[in-house]
PDB file of C-alpha atoms and ligand atoms in Angstrom:
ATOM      1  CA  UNK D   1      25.277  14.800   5.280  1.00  0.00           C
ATOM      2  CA  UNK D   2      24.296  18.622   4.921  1.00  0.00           C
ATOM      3  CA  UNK D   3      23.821  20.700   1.415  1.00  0.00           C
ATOM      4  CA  UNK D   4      25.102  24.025   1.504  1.00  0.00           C
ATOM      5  CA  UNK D   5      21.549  24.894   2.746  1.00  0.00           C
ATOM      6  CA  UNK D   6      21.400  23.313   5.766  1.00  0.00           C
ATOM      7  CA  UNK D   7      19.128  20.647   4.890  1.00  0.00           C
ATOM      8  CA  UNK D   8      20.282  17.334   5.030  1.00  0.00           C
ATOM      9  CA  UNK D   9      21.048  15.345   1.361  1.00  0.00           C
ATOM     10  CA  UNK D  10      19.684  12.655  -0.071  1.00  0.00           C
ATOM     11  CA  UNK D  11      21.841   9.699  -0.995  1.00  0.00           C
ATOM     12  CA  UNK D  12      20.213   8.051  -4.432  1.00  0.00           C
ATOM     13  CA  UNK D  13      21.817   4.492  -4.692  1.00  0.00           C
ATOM     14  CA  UNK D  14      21.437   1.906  -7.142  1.00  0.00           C
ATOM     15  CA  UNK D  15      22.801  -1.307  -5.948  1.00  0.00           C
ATOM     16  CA  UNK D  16      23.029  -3.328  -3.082  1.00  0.00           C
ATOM     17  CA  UNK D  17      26.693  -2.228  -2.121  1.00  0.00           C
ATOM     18  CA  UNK D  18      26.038   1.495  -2.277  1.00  0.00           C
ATOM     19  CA  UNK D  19      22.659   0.403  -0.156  1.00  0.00           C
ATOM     20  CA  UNK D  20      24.675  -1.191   2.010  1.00  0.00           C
ATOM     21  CA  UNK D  21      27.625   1.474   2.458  1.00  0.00           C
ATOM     22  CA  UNK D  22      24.599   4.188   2.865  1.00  0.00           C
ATOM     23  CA  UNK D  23      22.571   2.625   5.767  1.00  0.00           C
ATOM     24  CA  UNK D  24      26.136   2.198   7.468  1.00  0.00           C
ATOM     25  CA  UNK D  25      26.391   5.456   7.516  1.00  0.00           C
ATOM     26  CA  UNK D  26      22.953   6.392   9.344  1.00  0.00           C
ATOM     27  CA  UNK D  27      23.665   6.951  13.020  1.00  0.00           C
ATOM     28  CA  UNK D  28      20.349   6.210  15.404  1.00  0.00           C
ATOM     29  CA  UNK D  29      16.755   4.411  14.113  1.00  0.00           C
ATOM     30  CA  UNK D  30      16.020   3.993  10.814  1.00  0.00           C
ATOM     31  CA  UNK D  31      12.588   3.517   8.843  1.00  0.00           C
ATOM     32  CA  UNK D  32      11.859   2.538   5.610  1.00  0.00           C
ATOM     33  CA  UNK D  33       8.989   3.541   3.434  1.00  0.00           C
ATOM     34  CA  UNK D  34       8.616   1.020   0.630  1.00  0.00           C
ATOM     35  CA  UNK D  35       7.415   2.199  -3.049  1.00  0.00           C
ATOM     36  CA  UNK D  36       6.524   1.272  -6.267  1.00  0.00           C
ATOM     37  CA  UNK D  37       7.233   4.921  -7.314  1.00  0.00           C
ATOM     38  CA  UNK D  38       4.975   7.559  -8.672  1.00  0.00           C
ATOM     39  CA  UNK D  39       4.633   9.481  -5.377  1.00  0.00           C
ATOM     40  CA  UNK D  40       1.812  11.405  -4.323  1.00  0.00           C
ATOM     41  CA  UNK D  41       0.441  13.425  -1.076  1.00  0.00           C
ATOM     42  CA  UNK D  42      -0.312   9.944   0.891  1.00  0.00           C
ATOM     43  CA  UNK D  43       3.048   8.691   0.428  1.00  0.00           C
ATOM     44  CA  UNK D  44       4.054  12.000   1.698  1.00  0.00           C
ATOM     45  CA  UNK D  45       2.149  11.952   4.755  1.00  0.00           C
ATOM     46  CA  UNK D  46       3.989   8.219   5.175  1.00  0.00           C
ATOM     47  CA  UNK D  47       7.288   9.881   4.596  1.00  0.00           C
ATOM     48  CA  UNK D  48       6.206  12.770   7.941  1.00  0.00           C
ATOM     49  CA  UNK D  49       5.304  10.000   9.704  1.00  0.00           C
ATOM     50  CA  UNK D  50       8.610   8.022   9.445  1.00  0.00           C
ATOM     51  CA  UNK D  51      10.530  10.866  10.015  1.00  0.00           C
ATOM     52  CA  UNK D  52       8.215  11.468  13.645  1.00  0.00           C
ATOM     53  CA  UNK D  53       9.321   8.209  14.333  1.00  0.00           C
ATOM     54  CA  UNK D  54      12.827   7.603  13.099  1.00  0.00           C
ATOM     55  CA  UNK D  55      16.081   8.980  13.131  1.00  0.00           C
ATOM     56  CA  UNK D  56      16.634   8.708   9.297  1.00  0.00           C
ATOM     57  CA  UNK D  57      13.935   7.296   6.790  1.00  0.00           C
ATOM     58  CA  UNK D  58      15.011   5.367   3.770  1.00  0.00           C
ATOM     59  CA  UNK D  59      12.653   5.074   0.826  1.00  0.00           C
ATOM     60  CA  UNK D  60      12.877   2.146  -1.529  1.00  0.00           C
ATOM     61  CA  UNK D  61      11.318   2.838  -5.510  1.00  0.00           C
ATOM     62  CA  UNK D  62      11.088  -0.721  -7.657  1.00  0.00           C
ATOM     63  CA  UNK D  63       8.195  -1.946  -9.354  1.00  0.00           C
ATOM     64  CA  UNK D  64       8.043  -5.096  -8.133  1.00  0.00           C
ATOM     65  CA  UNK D  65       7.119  -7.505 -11.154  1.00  0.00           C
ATOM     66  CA  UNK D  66       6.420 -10.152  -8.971  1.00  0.00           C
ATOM     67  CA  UNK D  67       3.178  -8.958  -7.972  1.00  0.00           C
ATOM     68  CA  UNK D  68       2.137  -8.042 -11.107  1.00  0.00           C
ATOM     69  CA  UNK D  69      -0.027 -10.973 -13.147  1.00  0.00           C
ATOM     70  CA  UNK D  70       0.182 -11.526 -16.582  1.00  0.00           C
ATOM     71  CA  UNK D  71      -2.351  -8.857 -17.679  1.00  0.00           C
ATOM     72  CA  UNK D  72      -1.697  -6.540 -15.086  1.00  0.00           C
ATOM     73  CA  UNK D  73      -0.471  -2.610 -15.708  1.00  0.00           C
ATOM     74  CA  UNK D  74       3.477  -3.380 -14.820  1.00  0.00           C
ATOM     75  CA  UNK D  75       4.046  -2.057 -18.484  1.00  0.00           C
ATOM     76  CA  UNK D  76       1.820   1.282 -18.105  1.00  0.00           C
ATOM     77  CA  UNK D  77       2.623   1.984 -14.287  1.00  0.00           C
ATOM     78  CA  UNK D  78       3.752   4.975 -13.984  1.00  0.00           C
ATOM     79  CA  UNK D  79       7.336   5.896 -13.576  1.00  0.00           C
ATOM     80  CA  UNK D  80       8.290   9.009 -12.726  1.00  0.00           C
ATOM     81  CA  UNK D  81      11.441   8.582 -10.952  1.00  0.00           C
ATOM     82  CA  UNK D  82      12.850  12.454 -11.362  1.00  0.00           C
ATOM     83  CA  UNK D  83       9.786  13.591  -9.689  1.00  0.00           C
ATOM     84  CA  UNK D  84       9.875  11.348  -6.795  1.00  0.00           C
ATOM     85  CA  UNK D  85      13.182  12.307  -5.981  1.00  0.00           C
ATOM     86  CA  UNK D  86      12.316  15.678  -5.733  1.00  0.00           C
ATOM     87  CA  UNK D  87       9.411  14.650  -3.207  1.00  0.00           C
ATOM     88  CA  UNK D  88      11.972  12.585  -1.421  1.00  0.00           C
ATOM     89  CA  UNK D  89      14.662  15.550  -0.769  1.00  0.00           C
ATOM     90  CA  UNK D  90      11.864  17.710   0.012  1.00  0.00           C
ATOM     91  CA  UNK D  91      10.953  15.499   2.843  1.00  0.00           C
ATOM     92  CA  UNK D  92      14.487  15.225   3.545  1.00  0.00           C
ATOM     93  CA  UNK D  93      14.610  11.664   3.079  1.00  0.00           C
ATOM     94  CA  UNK D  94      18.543   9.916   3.828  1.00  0.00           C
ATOM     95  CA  UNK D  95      18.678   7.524   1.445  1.00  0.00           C
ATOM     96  CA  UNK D  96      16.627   6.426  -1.549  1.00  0.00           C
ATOM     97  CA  UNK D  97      17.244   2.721  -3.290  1.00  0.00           C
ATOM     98  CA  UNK D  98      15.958   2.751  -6.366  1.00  0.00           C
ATOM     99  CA  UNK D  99      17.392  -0.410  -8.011  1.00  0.00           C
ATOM    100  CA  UNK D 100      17.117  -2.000 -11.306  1.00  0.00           C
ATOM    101  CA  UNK D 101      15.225  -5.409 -11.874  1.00  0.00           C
ATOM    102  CA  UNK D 102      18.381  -7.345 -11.703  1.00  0.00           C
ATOM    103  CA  UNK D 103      19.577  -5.936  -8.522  1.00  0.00           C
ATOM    104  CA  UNK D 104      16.889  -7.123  -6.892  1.00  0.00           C
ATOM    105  CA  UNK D 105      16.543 -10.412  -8.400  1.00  0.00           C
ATOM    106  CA  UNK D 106      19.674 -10.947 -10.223  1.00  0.00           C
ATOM    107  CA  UNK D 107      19.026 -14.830 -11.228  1.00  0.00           C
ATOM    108  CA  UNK D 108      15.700 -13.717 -12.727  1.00  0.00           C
ATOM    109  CA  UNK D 109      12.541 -14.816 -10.790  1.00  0.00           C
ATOM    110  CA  UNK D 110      13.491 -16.227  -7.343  1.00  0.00           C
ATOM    111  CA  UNK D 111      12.443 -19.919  -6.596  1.00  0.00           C
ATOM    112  CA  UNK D 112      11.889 -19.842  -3.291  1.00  0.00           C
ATOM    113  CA  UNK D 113       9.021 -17.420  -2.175  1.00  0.00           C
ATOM    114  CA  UNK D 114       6.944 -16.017   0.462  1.00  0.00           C
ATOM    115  CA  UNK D 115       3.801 -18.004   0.855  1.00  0.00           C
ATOM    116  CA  UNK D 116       1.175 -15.563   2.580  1.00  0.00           C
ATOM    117  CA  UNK D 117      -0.762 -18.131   3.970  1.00  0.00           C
ATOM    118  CA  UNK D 118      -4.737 -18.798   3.304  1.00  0.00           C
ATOM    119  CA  UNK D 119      -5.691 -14.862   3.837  1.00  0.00           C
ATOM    120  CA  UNK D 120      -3.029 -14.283   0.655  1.00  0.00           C
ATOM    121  CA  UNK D 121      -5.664 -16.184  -1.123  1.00  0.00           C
ATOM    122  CA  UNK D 122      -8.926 -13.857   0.036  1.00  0.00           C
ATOM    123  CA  UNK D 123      -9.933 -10.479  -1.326  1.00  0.00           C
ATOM    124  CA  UNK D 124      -7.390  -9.270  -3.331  1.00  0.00           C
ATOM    125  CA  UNK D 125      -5.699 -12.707  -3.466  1.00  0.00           C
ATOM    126  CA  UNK D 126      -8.899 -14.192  -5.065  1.00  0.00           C
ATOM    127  CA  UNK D 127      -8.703 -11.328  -7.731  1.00  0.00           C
ATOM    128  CA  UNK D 128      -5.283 -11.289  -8.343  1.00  0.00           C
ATOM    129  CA  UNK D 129      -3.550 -14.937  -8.065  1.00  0.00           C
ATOM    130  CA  UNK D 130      -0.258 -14.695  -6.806  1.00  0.00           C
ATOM    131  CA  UNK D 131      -0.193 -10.732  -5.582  1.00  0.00           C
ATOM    132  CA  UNK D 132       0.759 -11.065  -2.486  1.00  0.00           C
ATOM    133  CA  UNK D 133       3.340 -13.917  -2.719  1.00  0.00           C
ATOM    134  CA  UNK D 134       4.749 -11.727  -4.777  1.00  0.00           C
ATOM    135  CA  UNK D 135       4.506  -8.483  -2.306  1.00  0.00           C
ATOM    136  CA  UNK D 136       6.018 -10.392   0.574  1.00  0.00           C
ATOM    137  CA  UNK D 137       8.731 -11.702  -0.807  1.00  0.00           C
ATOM    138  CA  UNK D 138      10.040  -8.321  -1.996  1.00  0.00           C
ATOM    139  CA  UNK D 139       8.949  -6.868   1.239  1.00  0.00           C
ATOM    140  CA  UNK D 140      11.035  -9.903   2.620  1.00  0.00           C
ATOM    141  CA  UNK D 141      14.093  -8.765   0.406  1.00  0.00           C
ATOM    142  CA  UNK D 142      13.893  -5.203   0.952  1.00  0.00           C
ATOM    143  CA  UNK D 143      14.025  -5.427   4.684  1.00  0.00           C
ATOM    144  CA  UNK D 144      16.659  -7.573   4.386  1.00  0.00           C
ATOM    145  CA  UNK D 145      18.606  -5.182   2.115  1.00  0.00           C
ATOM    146  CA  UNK D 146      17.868  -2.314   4.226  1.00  0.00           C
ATOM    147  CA  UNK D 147      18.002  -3.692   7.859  1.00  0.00           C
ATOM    148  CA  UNK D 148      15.063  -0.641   9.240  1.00  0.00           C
ATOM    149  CA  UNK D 149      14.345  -0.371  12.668  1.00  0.00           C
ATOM    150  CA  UNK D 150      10.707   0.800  11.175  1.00  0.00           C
ATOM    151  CA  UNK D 151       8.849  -0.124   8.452  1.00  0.00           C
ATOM    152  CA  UNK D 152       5.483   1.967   7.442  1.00  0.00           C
ATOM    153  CA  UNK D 153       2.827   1.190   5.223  1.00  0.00           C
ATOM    154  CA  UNK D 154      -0.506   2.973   4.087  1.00  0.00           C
ATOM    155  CA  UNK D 155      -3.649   1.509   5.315  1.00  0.00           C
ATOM    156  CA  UNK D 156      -5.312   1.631   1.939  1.00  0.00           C
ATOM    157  CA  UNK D 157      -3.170  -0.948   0.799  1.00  0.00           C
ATOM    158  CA  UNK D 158      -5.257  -2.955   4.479  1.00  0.00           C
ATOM    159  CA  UNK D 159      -4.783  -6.797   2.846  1.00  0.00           C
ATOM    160  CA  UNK D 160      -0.998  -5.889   2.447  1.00  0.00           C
ATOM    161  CA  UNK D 161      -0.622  -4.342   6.175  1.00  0.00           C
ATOM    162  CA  UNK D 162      -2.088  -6.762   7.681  1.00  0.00           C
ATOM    163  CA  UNK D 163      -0.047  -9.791   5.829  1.00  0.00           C
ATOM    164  CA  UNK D 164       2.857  -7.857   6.245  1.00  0.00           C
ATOM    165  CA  UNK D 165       2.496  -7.172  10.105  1.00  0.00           C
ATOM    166  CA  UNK D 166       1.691 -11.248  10.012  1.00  0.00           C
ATOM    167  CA  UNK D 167       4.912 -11.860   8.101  1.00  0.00           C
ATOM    168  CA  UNK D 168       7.327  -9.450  10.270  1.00  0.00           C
ATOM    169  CA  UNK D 169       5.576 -11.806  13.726  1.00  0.00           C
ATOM    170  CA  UNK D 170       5.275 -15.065  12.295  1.00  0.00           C
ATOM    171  CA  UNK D 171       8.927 -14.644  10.772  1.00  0.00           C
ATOM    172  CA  UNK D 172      10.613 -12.996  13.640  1.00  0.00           C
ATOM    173  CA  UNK D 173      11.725 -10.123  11.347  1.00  0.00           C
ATOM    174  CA  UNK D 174      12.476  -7.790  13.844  1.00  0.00           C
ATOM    175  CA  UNK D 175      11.058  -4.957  12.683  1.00  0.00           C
ATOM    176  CA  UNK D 176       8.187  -2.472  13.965  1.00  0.00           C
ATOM    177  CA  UNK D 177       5.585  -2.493  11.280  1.00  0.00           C
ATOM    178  CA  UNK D 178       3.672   1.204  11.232  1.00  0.00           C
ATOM    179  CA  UNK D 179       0.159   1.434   9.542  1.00  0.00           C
ATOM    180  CA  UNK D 180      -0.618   5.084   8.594  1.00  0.00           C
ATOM    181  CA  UNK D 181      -4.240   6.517   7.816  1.00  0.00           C
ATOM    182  CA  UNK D 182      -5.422   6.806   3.879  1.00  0.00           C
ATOM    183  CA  UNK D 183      -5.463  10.299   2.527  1.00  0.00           C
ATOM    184  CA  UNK D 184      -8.097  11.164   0.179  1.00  0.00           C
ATOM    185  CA  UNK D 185      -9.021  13.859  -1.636  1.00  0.00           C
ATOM    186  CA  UNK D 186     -11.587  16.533  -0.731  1.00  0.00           C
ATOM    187  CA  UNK D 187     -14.712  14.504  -2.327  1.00  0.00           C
ATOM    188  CA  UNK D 188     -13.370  11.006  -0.477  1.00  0.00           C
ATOM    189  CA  UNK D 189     -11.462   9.548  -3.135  1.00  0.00           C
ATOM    190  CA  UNK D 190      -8.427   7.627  -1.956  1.00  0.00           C
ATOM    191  CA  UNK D 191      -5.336   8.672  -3.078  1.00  0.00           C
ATOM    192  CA  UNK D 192      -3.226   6.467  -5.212  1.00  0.00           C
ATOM    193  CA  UNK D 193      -0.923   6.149  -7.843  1.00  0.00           C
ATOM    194  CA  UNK D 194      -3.220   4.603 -10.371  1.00  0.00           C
ATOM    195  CA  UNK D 195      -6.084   7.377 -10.226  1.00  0.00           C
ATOM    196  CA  UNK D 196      -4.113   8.856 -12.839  1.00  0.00           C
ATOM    197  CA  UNK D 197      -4.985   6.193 -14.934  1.00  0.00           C
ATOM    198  CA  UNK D 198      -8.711   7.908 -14.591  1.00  0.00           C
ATOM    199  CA  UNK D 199     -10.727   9.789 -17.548  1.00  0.00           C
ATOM    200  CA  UNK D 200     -12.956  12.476 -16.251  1.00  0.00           C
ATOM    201  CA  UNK D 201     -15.913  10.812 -16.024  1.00  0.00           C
ATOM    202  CA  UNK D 202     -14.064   7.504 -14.492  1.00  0.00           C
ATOM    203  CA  UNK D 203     -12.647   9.714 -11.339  1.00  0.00           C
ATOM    204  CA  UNK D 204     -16.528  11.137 -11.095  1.00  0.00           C
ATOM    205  CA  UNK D 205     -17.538   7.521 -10.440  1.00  0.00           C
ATOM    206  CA  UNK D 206     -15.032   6.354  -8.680  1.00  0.00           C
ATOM    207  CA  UNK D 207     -16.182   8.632  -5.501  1.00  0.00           C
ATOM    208  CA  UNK D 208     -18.666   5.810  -5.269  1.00  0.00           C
ATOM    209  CA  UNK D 209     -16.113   3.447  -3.243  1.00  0.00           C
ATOM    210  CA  UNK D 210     -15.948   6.317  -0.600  1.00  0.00           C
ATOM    211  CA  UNK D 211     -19.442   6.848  -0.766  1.00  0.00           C
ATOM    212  CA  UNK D 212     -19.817   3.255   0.288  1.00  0.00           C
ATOM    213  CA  UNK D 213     -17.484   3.391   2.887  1.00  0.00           C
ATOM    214  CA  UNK D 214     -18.764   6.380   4.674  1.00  0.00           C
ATOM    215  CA  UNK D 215     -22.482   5.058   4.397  1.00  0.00           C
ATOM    216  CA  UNK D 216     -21.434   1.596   5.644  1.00  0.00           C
ATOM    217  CA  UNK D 217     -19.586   3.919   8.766  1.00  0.00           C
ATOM    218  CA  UNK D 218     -22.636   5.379   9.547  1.00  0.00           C
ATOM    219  CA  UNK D 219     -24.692   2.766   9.727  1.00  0.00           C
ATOM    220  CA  UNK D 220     -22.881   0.995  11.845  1.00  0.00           C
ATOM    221  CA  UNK D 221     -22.676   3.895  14.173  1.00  0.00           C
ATOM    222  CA  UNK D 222     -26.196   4.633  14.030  1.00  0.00           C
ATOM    223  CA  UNK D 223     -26.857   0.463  15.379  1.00  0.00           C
ATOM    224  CA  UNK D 224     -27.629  -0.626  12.621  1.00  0.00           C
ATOM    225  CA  UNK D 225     -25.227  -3.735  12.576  1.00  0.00           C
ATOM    226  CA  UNK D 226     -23.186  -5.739  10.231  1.00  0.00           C
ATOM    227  CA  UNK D 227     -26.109  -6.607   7.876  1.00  0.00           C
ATOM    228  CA  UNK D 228     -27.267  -3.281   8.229  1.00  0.00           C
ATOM    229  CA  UNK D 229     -23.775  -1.652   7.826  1.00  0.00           C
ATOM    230  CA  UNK D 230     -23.206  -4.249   4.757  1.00  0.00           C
ATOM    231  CA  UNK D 231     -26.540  -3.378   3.108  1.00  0.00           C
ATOM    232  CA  UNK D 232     -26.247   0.444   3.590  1.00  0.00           C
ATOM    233  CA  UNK D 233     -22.446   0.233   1.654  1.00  0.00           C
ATOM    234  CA  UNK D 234     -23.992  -1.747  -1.175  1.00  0.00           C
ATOM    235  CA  UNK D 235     -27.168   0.717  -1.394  1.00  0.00           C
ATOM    236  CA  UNK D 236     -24.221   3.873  -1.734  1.00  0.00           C
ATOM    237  CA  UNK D 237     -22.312   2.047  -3.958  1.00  0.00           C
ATOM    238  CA  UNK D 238     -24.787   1.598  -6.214  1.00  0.00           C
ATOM    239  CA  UNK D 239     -25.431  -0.099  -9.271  1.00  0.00           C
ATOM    240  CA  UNK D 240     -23.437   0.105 -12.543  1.00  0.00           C
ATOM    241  CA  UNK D 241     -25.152   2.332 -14.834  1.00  0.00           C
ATOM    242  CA  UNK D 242     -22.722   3.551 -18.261  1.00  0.00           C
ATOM    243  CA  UNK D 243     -19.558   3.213 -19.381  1.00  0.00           C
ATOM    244  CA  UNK D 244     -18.104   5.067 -16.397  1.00  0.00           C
ATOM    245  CA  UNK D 245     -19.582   3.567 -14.018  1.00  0.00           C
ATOM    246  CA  UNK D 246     -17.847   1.185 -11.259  1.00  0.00           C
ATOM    247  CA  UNK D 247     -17.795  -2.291 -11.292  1.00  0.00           C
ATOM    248  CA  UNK D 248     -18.348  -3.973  -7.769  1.00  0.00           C
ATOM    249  CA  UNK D 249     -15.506  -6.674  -7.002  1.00  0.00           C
ATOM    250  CA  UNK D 250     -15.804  -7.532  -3.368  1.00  0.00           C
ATOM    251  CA  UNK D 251     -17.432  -5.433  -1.007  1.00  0.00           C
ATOM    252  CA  UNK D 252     -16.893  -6.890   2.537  1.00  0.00           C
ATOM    253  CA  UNK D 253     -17.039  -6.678   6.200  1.00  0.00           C
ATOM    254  CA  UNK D 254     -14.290  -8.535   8.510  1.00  0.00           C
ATOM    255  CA  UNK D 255     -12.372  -7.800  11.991  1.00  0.00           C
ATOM    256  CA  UNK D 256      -9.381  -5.746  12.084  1.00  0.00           C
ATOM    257  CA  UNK D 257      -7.787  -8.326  11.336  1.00  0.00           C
ATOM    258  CA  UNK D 258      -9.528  -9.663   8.097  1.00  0.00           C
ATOM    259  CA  UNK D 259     -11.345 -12.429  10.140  1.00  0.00           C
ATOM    260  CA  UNK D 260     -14.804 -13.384   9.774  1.00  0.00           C
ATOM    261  CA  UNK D 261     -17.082  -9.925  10.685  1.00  0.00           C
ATOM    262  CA  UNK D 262     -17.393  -9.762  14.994  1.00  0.00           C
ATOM    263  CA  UNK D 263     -21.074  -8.829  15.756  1.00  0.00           C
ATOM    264  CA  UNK D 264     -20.419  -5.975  17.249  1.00  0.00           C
ATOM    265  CA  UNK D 265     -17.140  -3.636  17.848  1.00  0.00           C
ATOM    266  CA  UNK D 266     -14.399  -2.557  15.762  1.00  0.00           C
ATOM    267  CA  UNK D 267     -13.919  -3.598  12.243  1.00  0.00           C
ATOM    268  CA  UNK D 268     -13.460  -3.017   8.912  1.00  0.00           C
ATOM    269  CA  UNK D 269     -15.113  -2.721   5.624  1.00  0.00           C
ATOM    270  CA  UNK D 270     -13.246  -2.925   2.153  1.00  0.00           C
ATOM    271  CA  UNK D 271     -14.254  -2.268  -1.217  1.00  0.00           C
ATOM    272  CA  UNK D 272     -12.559  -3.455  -4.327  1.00  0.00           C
ATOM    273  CA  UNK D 273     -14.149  -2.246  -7.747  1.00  0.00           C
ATOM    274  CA  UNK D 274     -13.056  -1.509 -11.591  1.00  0.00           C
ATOM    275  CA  UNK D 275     -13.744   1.734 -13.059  1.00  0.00           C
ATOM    276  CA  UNK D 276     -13.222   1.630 -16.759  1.00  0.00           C
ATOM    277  CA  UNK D 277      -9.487  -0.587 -16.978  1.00  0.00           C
ATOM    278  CA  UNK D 278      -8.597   0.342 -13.321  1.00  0.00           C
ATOM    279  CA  UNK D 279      -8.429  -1.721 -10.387  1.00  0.00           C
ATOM    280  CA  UNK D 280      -9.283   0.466  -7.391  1.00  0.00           C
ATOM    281  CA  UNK D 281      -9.558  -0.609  -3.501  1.00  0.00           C
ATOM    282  CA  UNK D 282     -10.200   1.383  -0.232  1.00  0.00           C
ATOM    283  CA  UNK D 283     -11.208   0.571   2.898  1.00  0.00           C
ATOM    284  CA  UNK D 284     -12.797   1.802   6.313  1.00  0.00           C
ATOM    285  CA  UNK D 285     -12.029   1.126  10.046  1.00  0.00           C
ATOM    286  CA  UNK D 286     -16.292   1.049  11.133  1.00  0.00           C
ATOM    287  CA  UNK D 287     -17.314   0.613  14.783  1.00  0.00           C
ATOM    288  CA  UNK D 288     -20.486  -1.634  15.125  1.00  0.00           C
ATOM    289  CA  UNK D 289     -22.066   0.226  18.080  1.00  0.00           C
ATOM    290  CA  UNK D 290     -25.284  -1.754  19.456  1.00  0.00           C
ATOM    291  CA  UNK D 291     -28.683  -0.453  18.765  1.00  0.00           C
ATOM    292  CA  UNK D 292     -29.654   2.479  21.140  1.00  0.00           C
ATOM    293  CA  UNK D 293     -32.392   1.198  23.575  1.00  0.00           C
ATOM    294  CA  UNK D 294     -35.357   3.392  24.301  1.00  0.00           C
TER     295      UNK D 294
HETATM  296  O1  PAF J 301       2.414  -0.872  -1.749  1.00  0.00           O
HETATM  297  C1  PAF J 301       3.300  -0.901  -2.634  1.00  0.00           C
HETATM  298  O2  PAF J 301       3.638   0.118  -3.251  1.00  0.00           O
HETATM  299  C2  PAF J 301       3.983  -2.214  -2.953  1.00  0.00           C
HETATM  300  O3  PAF J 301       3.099  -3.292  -2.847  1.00  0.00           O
HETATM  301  C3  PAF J 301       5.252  -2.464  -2.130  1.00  0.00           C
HETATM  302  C4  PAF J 301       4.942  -2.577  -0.650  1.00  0.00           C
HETATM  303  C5  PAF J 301       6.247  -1.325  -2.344  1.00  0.00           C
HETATM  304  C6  PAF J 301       5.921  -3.772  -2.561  1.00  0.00           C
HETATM  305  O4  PAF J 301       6.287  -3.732  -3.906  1.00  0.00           O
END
């Protein structure tokens, strides 16, 4: 459907039955961009690339309480659904589903659930027990509910692509899962919703996960191998000095696939660190070239 403008409309439904009556309606490919809301310049670039890729792109907006543990920010995060709208007809998005709590699980918490397997329990598992049990099954749901052709997800969020891309193959889900590139600001700083939890000072510090990143990247490209990639990241990163100052959680080199760290090749290094009351995580794709030979 076309506003008087020329540029298409976005549907904004709140149930299942409009959801279902909307993606009816969508001629061609679809792909969905799942949110918790409080949209920024990297979901953006997620919406661009959906839209490259699909036909139509539906965007989904529910804070999932599921993944959220008992002291977790589900309370503070940040809801700004107005705003995200906006982004969404700007990016002229189809269809938006931005249901209530009970629409999505209408006889309270579900009892059957996800189980994401022994790598749910690693990283960001080990940190927060019961995250991604709780991200798969409403990634489960909300592919269900919207039946996309495409699903895309940002590669900061790695633990969660990967487990997803595991889920959609090991569960015949029949969807494409699409991992697109972190944006960061100009100093390195990955975007995401909760850096606006940040004082000045904390979004000073919290460079430091970048830092660690890029020094860990160029290690490994200058031969200097895992240990030496490893050791380089933790030397950037530094160590916690004030009130400001980050607080190392994991720092960690694996395959692309989260496996133990190959000896040489691609991989990946992630970083998972608190600055001040905020959990923040990024990671790198590194390339562990061999040592030059003279
Ligand atoms: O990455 C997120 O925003 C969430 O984990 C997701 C995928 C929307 C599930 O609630």
């Amino acid at each position: 459907m076309s506003g008087r403008s020329g540029i298409p409309m976005t549907t904004v439904v709140p149930d299942r039955q409009a959801l279902a009556a909307a993606r009816k309606s969508l001629p061609g490919s679809v792909a969905v961009v799942m949110t918790m809301g409080a949209l920024h310049a990297g979901h953006e670039t997620l919406l661009r690339a959906a839209a490259e890729r699909a036909d139509h792109v539906l965007v989904t907006i529910f804070v999932n309480p599921l993944q959220f543990g008992p002291n977790e920010d589900f309370d503070r995060y940040p809801r700004t659904l107005e705003a995200d709208l906006e982004i969404c007809r700007a990016a002229g998005v189809a269809v938006v589903f931005a249901p209530a709590r009970d629409e999505i699980y209408p006889g309270g918490e579900p009892m059957v659930r996800v189980d994401p397997g022994p790598l749910g329990g690693q990283l960001e598992g080990q940190s927060r027990p019961g995250f991604f049990n709780g991200v798969l099954t409403v990634v489960l749901k909300l592919i269900q509910l919207t039946r996309p052709d495409f699903a895309f997800f940002g590669e900061k969020d790695y633990q969660q692509l990967t487990l997803v891309r595991r889920m959609a193959r090991d569960l015949d889900l029949g969807v494409e899962i699409v991992g697109v590139p972190t944006v960061r600001e100009p100093d390195g700083l990955a975007l995401s919703s909760r850096n606006r939890y940040l004082s000045a000072p904390e979004r000073e510090a919290a460079v430091r996960l970048s830092a660690a990143l890029r020094a860990g990247a160029t290690a490994a490209a200058d031969g200097l191998g895992a240990a030496g990639a490893l050791s380089a990241a933790r030397a950037a990163f530094g160590t916690p000095v004030g009130v400001a100052a980050p607080k190392l959680d994991y720092l960690v080199l694996t395959d692309p696939d989260l496996g133990p760290a190959p000896d040489g090749g691609p991989a990946r290094l992630l970083v998972a660190a608190w600055v001040g009351q905020t959990r923040l995580i990024d990671n790198a794709a590194i390339d562990l070239v061999p040592p030059a030979t003279t």
